[in-house]
CSV table of C-alpha atoms in Angstrom, one decimal:
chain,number,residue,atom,x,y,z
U,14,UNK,CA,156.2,126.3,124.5
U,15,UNK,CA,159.1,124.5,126.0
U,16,UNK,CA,158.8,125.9,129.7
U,17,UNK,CA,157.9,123.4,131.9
U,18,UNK,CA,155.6,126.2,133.8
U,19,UNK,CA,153.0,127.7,131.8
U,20,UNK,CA,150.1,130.8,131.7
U,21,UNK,CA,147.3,130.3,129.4
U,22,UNK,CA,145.9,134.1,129.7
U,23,UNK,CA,142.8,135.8,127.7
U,24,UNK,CA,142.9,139.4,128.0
U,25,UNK,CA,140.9,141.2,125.8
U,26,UNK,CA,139.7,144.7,127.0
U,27,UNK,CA,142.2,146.5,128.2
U,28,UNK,CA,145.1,144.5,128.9
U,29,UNK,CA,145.1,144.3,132.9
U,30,UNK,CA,144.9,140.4,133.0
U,31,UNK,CA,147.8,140.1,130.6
U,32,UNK,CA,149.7,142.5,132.8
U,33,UNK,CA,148.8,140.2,136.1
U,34,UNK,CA,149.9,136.9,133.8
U,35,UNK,CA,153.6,138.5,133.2
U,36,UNK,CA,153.9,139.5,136.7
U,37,UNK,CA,153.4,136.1,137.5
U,38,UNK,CA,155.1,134.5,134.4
U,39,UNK,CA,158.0,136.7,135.5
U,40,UNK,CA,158.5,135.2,138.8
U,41,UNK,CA,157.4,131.4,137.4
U,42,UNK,CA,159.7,131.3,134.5
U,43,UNK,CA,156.7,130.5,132.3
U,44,UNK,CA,155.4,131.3,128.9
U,45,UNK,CA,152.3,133.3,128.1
U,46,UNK,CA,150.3,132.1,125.9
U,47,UNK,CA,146.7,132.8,124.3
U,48,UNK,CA,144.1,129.8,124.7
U,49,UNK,CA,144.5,129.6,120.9
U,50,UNK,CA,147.9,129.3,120.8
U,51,UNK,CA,148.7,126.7,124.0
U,52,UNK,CA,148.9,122.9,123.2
U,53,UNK,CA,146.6,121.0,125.5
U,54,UNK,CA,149.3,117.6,125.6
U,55,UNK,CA,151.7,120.4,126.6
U,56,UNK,CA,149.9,121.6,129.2
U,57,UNK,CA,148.7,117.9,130.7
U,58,UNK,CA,152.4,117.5,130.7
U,59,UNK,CA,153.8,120.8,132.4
U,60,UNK,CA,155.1,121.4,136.0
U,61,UNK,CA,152.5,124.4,136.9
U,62,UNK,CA,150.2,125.8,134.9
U,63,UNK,CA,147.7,129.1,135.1
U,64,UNK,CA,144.7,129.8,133.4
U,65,UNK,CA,143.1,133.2,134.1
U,66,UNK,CA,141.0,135.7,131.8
U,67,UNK,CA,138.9,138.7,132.5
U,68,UNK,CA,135.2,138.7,133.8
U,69,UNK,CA,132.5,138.8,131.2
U,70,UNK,CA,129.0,139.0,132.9
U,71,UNK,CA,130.2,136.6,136.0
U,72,UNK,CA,132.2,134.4,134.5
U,73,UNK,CA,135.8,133.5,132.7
U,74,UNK,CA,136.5,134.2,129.4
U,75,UNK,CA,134.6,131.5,127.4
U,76,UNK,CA,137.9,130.4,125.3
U,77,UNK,CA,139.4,129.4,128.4
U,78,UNK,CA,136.5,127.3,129.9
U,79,UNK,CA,136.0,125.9,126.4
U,80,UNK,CA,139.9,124.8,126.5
U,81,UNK,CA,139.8,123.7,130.3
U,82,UNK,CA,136.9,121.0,129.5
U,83,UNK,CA,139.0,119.7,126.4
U,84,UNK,CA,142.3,118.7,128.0
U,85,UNK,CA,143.3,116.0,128.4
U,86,UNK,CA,144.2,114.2,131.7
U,87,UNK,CA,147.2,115.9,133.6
U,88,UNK,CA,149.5,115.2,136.2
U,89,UNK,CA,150.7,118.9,137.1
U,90,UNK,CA,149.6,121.6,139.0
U,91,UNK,CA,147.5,124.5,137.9
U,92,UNK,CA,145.9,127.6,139.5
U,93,UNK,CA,143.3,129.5,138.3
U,94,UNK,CA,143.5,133.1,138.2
U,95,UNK,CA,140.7,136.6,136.8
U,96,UNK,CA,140.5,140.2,137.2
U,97,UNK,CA,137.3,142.0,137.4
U,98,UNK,CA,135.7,145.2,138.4
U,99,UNK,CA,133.4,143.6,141.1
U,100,UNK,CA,135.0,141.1,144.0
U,101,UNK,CA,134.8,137.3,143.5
U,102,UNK,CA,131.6,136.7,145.9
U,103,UNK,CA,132.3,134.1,148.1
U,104,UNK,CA,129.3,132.4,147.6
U,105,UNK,CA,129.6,132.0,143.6
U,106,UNK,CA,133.6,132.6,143.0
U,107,UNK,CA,134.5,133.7,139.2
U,108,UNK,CA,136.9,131.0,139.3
U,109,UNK,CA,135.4,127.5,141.0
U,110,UNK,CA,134.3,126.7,137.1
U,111,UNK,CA,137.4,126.5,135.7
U,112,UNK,CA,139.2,125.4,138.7
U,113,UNK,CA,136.6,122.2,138.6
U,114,UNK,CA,137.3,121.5,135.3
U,115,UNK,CA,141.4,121.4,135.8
U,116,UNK,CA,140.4,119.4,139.2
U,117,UNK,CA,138.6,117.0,136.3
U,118,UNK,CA,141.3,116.6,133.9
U,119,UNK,CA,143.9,115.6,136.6
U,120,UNK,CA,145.3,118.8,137.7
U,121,UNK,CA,146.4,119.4,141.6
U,122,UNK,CA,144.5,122.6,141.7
U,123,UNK,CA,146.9,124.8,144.3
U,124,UNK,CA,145.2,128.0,144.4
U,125,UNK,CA,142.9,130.5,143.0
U,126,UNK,CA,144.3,134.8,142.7
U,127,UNK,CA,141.6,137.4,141.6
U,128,UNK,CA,141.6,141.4,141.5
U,129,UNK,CA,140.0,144.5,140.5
U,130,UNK,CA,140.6,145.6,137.0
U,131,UNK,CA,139.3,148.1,134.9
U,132,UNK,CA,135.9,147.6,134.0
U,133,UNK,CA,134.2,149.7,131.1
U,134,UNK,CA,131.2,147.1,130.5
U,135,UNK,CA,127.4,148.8,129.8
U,136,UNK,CA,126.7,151.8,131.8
U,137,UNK,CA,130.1,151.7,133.5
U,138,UNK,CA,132.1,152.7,130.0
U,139,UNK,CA,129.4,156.0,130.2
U,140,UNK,CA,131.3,157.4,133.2
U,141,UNK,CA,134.6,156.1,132.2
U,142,UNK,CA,134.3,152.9,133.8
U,143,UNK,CA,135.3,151.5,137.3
U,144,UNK,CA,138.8,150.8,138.4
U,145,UNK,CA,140.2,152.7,135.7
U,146,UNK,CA,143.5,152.4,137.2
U,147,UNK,CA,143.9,148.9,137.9
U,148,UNK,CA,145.5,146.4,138.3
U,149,UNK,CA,147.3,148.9,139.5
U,150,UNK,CA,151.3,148.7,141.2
U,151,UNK,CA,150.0,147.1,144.7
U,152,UNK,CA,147.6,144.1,142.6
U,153,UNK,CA,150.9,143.2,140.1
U,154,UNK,CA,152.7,142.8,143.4
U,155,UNK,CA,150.1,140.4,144.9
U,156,UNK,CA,150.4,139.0,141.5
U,157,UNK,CA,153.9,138.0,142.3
U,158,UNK,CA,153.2,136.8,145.6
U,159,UNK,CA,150.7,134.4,144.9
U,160,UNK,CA,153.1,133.0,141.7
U,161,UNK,CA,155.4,132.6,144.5
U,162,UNK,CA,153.3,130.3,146.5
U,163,UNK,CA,152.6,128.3,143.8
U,164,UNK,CA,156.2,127.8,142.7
U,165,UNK,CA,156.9,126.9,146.5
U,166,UNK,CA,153.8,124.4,145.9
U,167,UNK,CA,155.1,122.6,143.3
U,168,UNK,CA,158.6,122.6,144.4
């Protein structure tokens, strides 16, 4: 990893959170990397970095919460990002977890993204599952947009 702007990205049901991570990666210059894979000195020493995973049963995938807690302190900025096939409530956002725990180590947290995706979980994979379509041409291009707030953040 030798970008100084980075996306740490768990996607692991059917690929629509990777495909938001290289829309943005595309327009930040960054690597995409699994949790797994990214170096946490690397990360408390990068530009801008993302973190963003699917929805299991309210929350982020647990890889990425679990590598979150462990870095070490950074000086960068970072923005949080998750798709899912239910709305972030406004009351109990997806995201405010991991987005306190980059706040913790350091980071300048500059924003949060979050949309549909499909979703085949329990009885939804019975009828084929919600949102089977998404992200879908119009979310990957919000995508973009919001990586192009945060690359006018971080100047």
């Amino acid at each position: 990893m030798e970008s100084k702007n980075v996306i740490v990205c768990t996607s692991v049901s059917h690929g629509g959170t990777r495909r938001i991570a290289e829309a943005m990666a595309g327009v930040l210059d960054a690597e995409v990397v699994p949790p797994q894979r990214a170096d946490p000195d690397l990360l408390a020493r990068a530009d801008l970095v993302g973190f963003g995973s699917g929805v299991f049963h309210g929350r982020m995938h647990a890889d990425l919460l679990g590598l979150a807690r462990a870095l070490p302190r950074g000086r960068g900025s970072a923005f949080a990002f998750a798709t899912s096939g239910f709305l972030e409530f406004p009351l109990l956002p997806f995201t405010r977890p991991l987005a306190r725990s980059l706040a913790d180590a350091g980071f300048a947290v500059r924003g949060t993204f979050t949309c549909r995706a499909w979703d085949t979980w329990g009885p939804f994979g019975l009828v084929g599952g919600l949102h089977r379509r998404r992200p879908d041409e119009r979310d990957l291009a919000a995508a973009r947009e919001f990586a192009g707030r945060m690359r006018r953040a971080v100047g």
